[in-house]
PDB file of N, CA and C in Angstrom:
ATOM      1  N   UNK A   1     -15.519  -2.236   9.100  1.00  0.00           N
ATOM      2  CA  UNK A   1     -14.430  -2.691   9.917  1.00  0.00           C
ATOM      3  C   UNK A   1     -13.550  -1.494  10.258  1.00  0.00           C
ATOM      4  N   UNK A   2     -13.821  -0.927  11.382  1.00  0.00           N
ATOM      5  CA  UNK A   2     -13.190   0.333  11.755  1.00  0.00           C
ATOM      6  C   UNK A   2     -11.697   0.223  12.041  1.00  0.00           C
ATOM      7  N   UNK A   3     -11.165  -1.000  12.169  1.00  0.00           N
ATOM      8  CA  UNK A   3      -9.726  -1.120  12.397  1.00  0.00           C
ATOM      9  C   UNK A   3      -8.944  -1.305  11.098  1.00  0.00           C
ATOM     10  N   UNK A   4      -9.620  -1.224   9.963  1.00  0.00           N
ATOM     11  CA  UNK A   4      -8.969  -1.343   8.657  1.00  0.00           C
ATOM     12  C   UNK A   4      -8.155  -0.080   8.368  1.00  0.00           C
ATOM     13  N   UNK A   5      -6.982  -0.260   7.775  1.00  0.00           N
ATOM     14  CA  UNK A   5      -6.116   0.879   7.471  1.00  0.00           C
ATOM     15  C   UNK A   5      -6.772   1.882   6.529  1.00  0.00           C
ATOM     16  N   UNK A   6      -7.688   1.433   5.690  1.00  0.00           N
ATOM     17  CA  UNK A   6      -8.295   2.303   4.677  1.00  0.00           C
ATOM     18  C   UNK A   6      -9.656   2.854   5.101  1.00  0.00           C
ATOM     19  N   UNK A   7     -10.092   2.523   6.304  1.00  0.00           N
ATOM     20  CA  UNK A   7     -11.418   2.949   6.754  1.00  0.00           C
ATOM     21  C   UNK A   7     -11.480   4.454   6.973  1.00  0.00           C
ATOM     22  N   UNK A   8     -12.455   5.054   6.371  1.00  0.00           N
ATOM     23  CA  UNK A   8     -12.819   6.448   6.611  1.00  0.00           C
ATOM     24  C   UNK A   8     -14.321   6.425   6.877  1.00  0.00           C
ATOM     25  N   UNK A   9     -14.819   7.202   7.824  1.00  0.00           N
ATOM     26  CA  UNK A   9     -16.253   7.155   8.117  1.00  0.00           C
ATOM     27  C   UNK A   9     -17.108   7.292   6.852  1.00  0.00           C
ATOM     28  N   UNK A  10     -17.838   6.236   6.539  1.00  0.00           N
ATOM     29  CA  UNK A  10     -18.736   6.243   5.391  1.00  0.00           C
ATOM     30  C   UNK A  10     -18.103   5.877   4.065  1.00  0.00           C
ATOM     31  N   UNK A  11     -16.797   5.611   4.061  1.00  0.00           N
ATOM     32  CA  UNK A  11     -16.161   5.260   2.784  1.00  0.00           C
ATOM     33  C   UNK A  11     -14.860   4.497   3.016  1.00  0.00           C
ATOM     34  N   UNK A  12     -14.211   4.177   1.912  1.00  0.00           N
ATOM     35  CA  UNK A  12     -12.938   3.469   1.929  1.00  0.00           C
ATOM     36  C   UNK A  12     -11.926   4.305   1.153  1.00  0.00           C
ATOM     37  N   UNK A  13     -10.756   4.523   1.733  1.00  0.00           N
ATOM     38  CA  UNK A  13      -9.747   5.327   1.039  1.00  0.00           C
ATOM     39  C   UNK A  13      -8.933   4.513   0.036  1.00  0.00           C
ATOM     40  N   UNK A  14      -9.097   3.188   0.040  1.00  0.00           N
ATOM     41  CA  UNK A  14      -8.345   2.336  -0.883  1.00  0.00           C
ATOM     42  C   UNK A  14      -9.170   1.901  -2.086  1.00  0.00           C
ATOM     43  N   UNK A  15     -10.448   1.709  -1.885  1.00  0.00           N
ATOM     44  CA  UNK A  15     -11.328   1.241  -2.952  1.00  0.00           C
ATOM     45  C   UNK A  15     -12.515   2.183  -3.095  1.00  0.00           C
ATOM     46  N   UNK A  16     -13.195   2.096  -4.196  1.00  0.00           N
ATOM     47  CA  UNK A  16     -14.370   2.950  -4.431  1.00  0.00           C
ATOM     48  C   UNK A  16     -15.652   2.224  -4.036  1.00  0.00           C
ATOM     49  N   UNK A  17     -15.674   1.712  -2.824  1.00  0.00           N
ATOM     50  CA  UNK A  17     -16.853   1.020  -2.311  1.00  0.00           C
ATOM     51  C   UNK A  17     -17.170   1.566  -0.927  1.00  0.00           C
ATOM     52  N   UNK A  18     -18.378   1.327  -0.482  1.00  0.00           N
ATOM     53  CA  UNK A  18     -18.769   1.754   0.856  1.00  0.00           C
ATOM     54  C   UNK A  18     -19.102   0.559   1.741  1.00  0.00           C
ATOM     55  N   UNK A  19     -18.866  -0.649   1.240  1.00  0.00           N
ATOM     56  CA  UNK A  19     -19.194  -1.851   1.993  1.00  0.00           C
ATOM     57  C   UNK A  19     -17.916  -2.479   2.544  1.00  0.00           C
ATOM     58  N   UNK A  20     -17.755  -2.498   3.834  1.00  0.00           N
ATOM     59  CA  UNK A  20     -16.550  -3.056   4.455  1.00  0.00           C
ATOM     60  C   UNK A  20     -16.672  -4.553   4.728  1.00  0.00           C
ATOM     61  N   UNK A  21     -17.840  -5.002   5.101  1.00  0.00           N
ATOM     62  CA  UNK A  21     -18.043  -6.397   5.495  1.00  0.00           C
ATOM     63  C   UNK A  21     -17.620  -7.351   4.383  1.00  0.00           C
ATOM     64  N   UNK A  22     -16.690  -8.253   4.702  1.00  0.00           N
ATOM     65  CA  UNK A  22     -16.242  -9.251   3.739  1.00  0.00           C
ATOM     66  C   UNK A  22     -15.266  -8.738   2.693  1.00  0.00           C
ATOM     67  N   UNK A  23     -14.733  -7.548   2.873  1.00  0.00           N
ATOM     68  CA  UNK A  23     -13.813  -6.966   1.891  1.00  0.00           C
ATOM     69  C   UNK A  23     -12.517  -7.771   1.851  1.00  0.00           C
ATOM     70  N   UNK A  24     -12.091  -8.163   0.660  1.00  0.00           N
ATOM     71  CA  UNK A  24     -10.865  -8.946   0.502  1.00  0.00           C
ATOM     72  C   UNK A  24      -9.627  -8.074   0.648  1.00  0.00           C
ATOM     73  N   UNK A  25      -9.783  -6.771   0.657  1.00  0.00           N
ATOM     74  CA  UNK A  25      -8.684  -5.824   0.750  1.00  0.00           C
ATOM     75  C   UNK A  25      -8.361  -5.463   2.204  1.00  0.00           C
ATOM     76  N   UNK A  26      -9.155  -5.942   3.150  1.00  0.00           N
ATOM     77  CA  UNK A  26      -9.035  -5.588   4.561  1.00  0.00           C
ATOM     78  C   UNK A  26      -7.656  -5.930   5.136  1.00  0.00           C
ATOM     79  N   UNK A  27      -7.063  -4.965   5.840  1.00  0.00           N
ATOM     80  CA  UNK A  27      -5.837  -5.159   6.615  1.00  0.00           C
ATOM     81  C   UNK A  27      -5.891  -4.184   7.781  1.00  0.00           C
ATOM     82  N   UNK A  28      -5.345  -4.606   8.915  1.00  0.00           N
ATOM     83  CA  UNK A  28      -5.218  -3.659  10.016  1.00  0.00           C
ATOM     84  C   UNK A  28      -4.102  -2.678   9.651  1.00  0.00           C
ATOM     85  N   UNK A  29      -4.001  -1.605  10.411  1.00  0.00           N
ATOM     86  CA  UNK A  29      -2.935  -0.628  10.144  1.00  0.00           C
ATOM     87  C   UNK A  29      -1.555  -1.266  10.312  1.00  0.00           C
ATOM     88  N   UNK A  30      -1.417  -2.134  11.314  1.00  0.00           N
ATOM     89  CA  UNK A  30      -0.139  -2.822  11.522  1.00  0.00           C
ATOM     90  C   UNK A  30       0.190  -3.748  10.351  1.00  0.00           C
ATOM     91  N   UNK A  31      -0.794  -4.520   9.892  1.00  0.00           N
ATOM     92  CA  UNK A  31      -0.583  -5.415   8.753  1.00  0.00           C
ATOM     93  C   UNK A  31      -0.207  -4.622   7.504  1.00  0.00           C
ATOM     94  N   UNK A  32      -0.856  -3.481   7.302  1.00  0.00           N
ATOM     95  CA  UNK A  32      -0.561  -2.623   6.156  1.00  0.00           C
ATOM     96  C   UNK A  32       0.879  -2.119   6.210  1.00  0.00           C
ATOM     97  N   UNK A  33       1.313  -1.642   7.370  1.00  0.00           N
ATOM     98  CA  UNK A  33       2.676  -1.123   7.511  1.00  0.00           C
ATOM     99  C   UNK A  33       3.715  -2.220   7.289  1.00  0.00           C
ATOM    100  N   UNK A  34       3.458  -3.418   7.802  1.00  0.00           N
ATOM    101  CA  UNK A  34       4.381  -4.538   7.608  1.00  0.00           C
ATOM    102  C   UNK A  34       4.466  -4.906   6.130  1.00  0.00           C
ATOM    103  N   UNK A  35       3.321  -4.985   5.458  1.00  0.00           N
ATOM    104  CA  UNK A  35       3.294  -5.320   4.028  1.00  0.00           C
ATOM    105  C   UNK A  35       4.001  -4.247   3.209  1.00  0.00           C
ATOM    106  N   UNK A  36       3.798  -3.004   3.557  1.00  0.00           N
ATOM    107  CA  UNK A  36       4.451  -1.895   2.844  1.00  0.00           C
ATOM    108  C   UNK A  36       5.962  -1.959   3.030  1.00  0.00           C
ATOM    109  N   UNK A  37       6.403  -2.227   4.248  1.00  0.00           N
ATOM    110  CA  UNK A  37       7.832  -2.351   4.530  1.00  0.00           C
ATOM    111  C   UNK A  37       8.444  -3.499   3.727  1.00  0.00           C
ATOM    112  N   UNK A  38       7.769  -4.644   3.693  1.00  0.00           N
ATOM    113  CA  UNK A  38       8.269  -5.801   2.939  1.00  0.00           C
ATOM    114  C   UNK A  38       8.351  -5.503   1.444  1.00  0.00           C
ATOM    115  N   UNK A  39       7.359  -4.796   0.926  1.00  0.00           N
ATOM    116  CA  UNK A  39       7.359  -4.448  -0.497  1.00  0.00           C
ATOM    117  C   UNK A  39       8.533  -3.523  -0.823  1.00  0.00           C
ATOM    118  N   UNK A  40       8.757  -2.521   0.012  1.00  0.00           N
ATOM    119  CA  UNK A  40       9.880  -1.609  -0.219  1.00  0.00           C
ATOM    120  C   UNK A  40      11.221  -2.316  -0.051  1.00  0.00           C
ATOM    121  N   UNK A  41      11.290  -3.213   0.906  1.00  0.00           N
ATOM    122  CA  UNK A  41      12.499  -4.005   1.103  1.00  0.00           C
ATOM    123  C   UNK A  41      12.811  -4.817  -0.161  1.00  0.00           C
ATOM    124  N   UNK A  42      11.791  -5.395  -0.748  1.00  0.00           N
ATOM    125  CA  UNK A  42      11.953  -6.163  -1.984  1.00  0.00           C
ATOM    126  C   UNK A  42      12.400  -5.257  -3.129  1.00  0.00           C
ATOM    127  N   UNK A  43      11.791  -4.097  -3.258  1.00  0.00           N
ATOM    128  CA  UNK A  43      12.168  -3.164  -4.325  1.00  0.00           C
ATOM    129  C   UNK A  43      13.633  -2.751  -4.176  1.00  0.00           C
ATOM    130  N   UNK A  44      14.058  -2.441  -2.956  1.00  0.00           N
ATOM    131  CA  UNK A  44      15.445  -2.021  -2.733  1.00  0.00           C
ATOM    132  C   UNK A  44      16.445  -3.142  -2.995  1.00  0.00           C
ATOM    133  N   UNK A  45      15.988  -4.396  -2.999  1.00  0.00           N
ATOM    134  CA  UNK A  45      16.891  -5.518  -3.270  1.00  0.00           C
ATOM    135  C   UNK A  45      17.092  -5.754  -4.771  1.00  0.00           C
ATOM    136  N   UNK A  46      16.331  -5.075  -5.604  1.00  0.00           N
ATOM    137  CA  UNK A  46      16.419  -5.253  -7.054  1.00  0.00           C
ATOM    138  C   UNK A  46      17.620  -4.502  -7.634  1.00  0.00           C
ATOM    139  N   UNK A  47      18.037  -4.891  -8.843  1.00  0.00           N
ATOM    140  CA  UNK A  47      19.113  -4.152  -9.516  1.00  0.00           C
ATOM    141  C   UNK A  47      18.716  -2.682  -9.709  1.00  0.00           C
ATOM    142  N   UNK A  48      19.695  -1.773  -9.709  1.00  0.00           N
ATOM    143  CA  UNK A  48      19.407  -0.332  -9.773  1.00  0.00           C
ATOM    144  C   UNK A  48      18.480   0.111 -10.906  1.00  0.00           C
ATOM    145  N   UNK A  49      18.651  -0.403 -12.108  1.00  0.00           N
ATOM    146  CA  UNK A  49      17.799   0.037 -13.216  1.00  0.00           C
ATOM    147  C   UNK A  49      16.344  -0.375 -13.021  1.00  0.00           C
ATOM    148  N   UNK A  50      16.143  -1.587 -12.535  1.00  0.00           N
ATOM    149  CA  UNK A  50      14.779  -2.058 -12.293  1.00  0.00           C
ATOM    150  C   UNK A  50      14.143  -1.264 -11.153  1.00  0.00           C
ATOM    151  N   UNK A  51      14.928  -1.023 -10.113  1.00  0.00           N
ATOM    152  CA  UNK A  51      14.451  -0.246  -8.967  1.00  0.00           C
ATOM    153  C   UNK A  51      14.073   1.165  -9.414  1.00  0.00           C
ATOM    154  N   UNK A  52      14.913   1.796 -10.228  1.00  0.00           N
ATOM    155  CA  UNK A  52      14.637   3.146 -10.722  1.00  0.00           C
ATOM    156  C   UNK A  52      13.348   3.170 -11.544  1.00  0.00           C
ATOM    157  N   UNK A  53      13.149   2.159 -12.387  1.00  0.00           N
ATOM    158  CA  UNK A  53      11.931   2.063 -13.196  1.00  0.00           C
ATOM    159  C   UNK A  53      10.690   1.986 -12.301  1.00  0.00           C
ATOM    160  N   UNK A  54      10.749   1.172 -11.271  1.00  0.00           N
ATOM    161  CA  UNK A  54       9.601   1.016 -10.365  1.00  0.00           C
ATOM    162  C   UNK A  54       9.312   2.328  -9.647  1.00  0.00           C
ATOM    163  N   UNK A  55      10.342   2.979  -9.122  1.00  0.00           N
ATOM    164  CA  UNK A  55      10.120   4.245  -8.421  1.00  0.00           C
ATOM    165  C   UNK A  55       9.585   5.317  -9.362  1.00  0.00           C
ATOM    166  N   UNK A  56      10.101   5.356 -10.573  1.00  0.00           N
ATOM    167  CA  UNK A  56       9.625   6.343 -11.544  1.00  0.00           C
ATOM    168  C   UNK A  56       8.168   6.084 -11.915  1.00  0.00           C
ATOM    169  N   UNK A  57       7.807   4.815 -12.082  1.00  0.00           N
ATOM    170  CA  UNK A  57       6.461   4.441 -12.510  1.00  0.00           C
ATOM    171  C   UNK A  57       5.423   4.562 -11.395  1.00  0.00           C
ATOM    172  N   UNK A  58       5.756   4.098 -10.203  1.00  0.00           N
ATOM    173  CA  UNK A  58       4.755   3.987  -9.139  1.00  0.00           C
ATOM    174  C   UNK A  58       4.918   4.971  -7.978  1.00  0.00           C
ATOM    175  N   UNK A  59       6.054   5.615  -7.861  1.00  0.00           N
ATOM    176  CA  UNK A  59       6.310   6.491  -6.720  1.00  0.00           C
ATOM    177  C   UNK A  59       6.714   7.897  -7.153  1.00  0.00           C
ATOM    178  N   UNK A  60       6.218   8.363  -8.259  1.00  0.00           N
ATOM    179  CA  UNK A  60       6.465   9.718  -8.777  1.00  0.00           C
ATOM    180  C   UNK A  60       7.947  10.042  -8.934  1.00  0.00           C
ATOM    181  N   UNK A  61       8.742   9.026  -9.184  1.00  0.00           N
ATOM    182  CA  UNK A  61      10.155   9.238  -9.466  1.00  0.00           C
ATOM    183  C   UNK A  61      11.070   9.320  -8.269  1.00  0.00           C
ATOM    184  N   UNK A  62      10.525   9.484  -7.067  1.00  0.00           N
ATOM    185  CA  UNK A  62      11.374   9.629  -5.889  1.00  0.00           C
ATOM    186  C   UNK A  62      11.687   8.315  -5.214  1.00  0.00           C
ATOM    187  N   UNK A  63      12.952   8.145  -4.807  1.00  0.00           N
ATOM    188  CA  UNK A  63      13.330   6.935  -4.082  1.00  0.00           C
ATOM    189  C   UNK A  63      13.179   7.109  -2.581  1.00  0.00           C
ATOM    190  N   UNK A  64      12.903   8.285  -2.126  1.00  0.00           N
ATOM    191  CA  UNK A  64      12.663   8.533  -0.699  1.00  0.00           C
ATOM    192  C   UNK A  64      11.170   8.412  -0.442  1.00  0.00           C
ATOM    193  N   UNK A  65      10.806   7.435   0.357  1.00  0.00           N
ATOM    194  CA  UNK A  65       9.392   7.196   0.611  1.00  0.00           C
ATOM    195  C   UNK A  65       9.097   7.475   2.067  1.00  0.00           C
TER     196      UNK A  65
END
């Protein structure tokens, strides 16, 4: 599925598989950007300590994404 955000010729940049057909992880680039924006919006709505923990754990400590 060449319109998938993770598609790279011959591989997938999100998963360690080479089979795109029927992939449950499939999203278009637009869908991926919208989901990413919503996730960050949710993180920024959390209390500061929880937000800091998430950024430190999953985003290499930086709050600027």
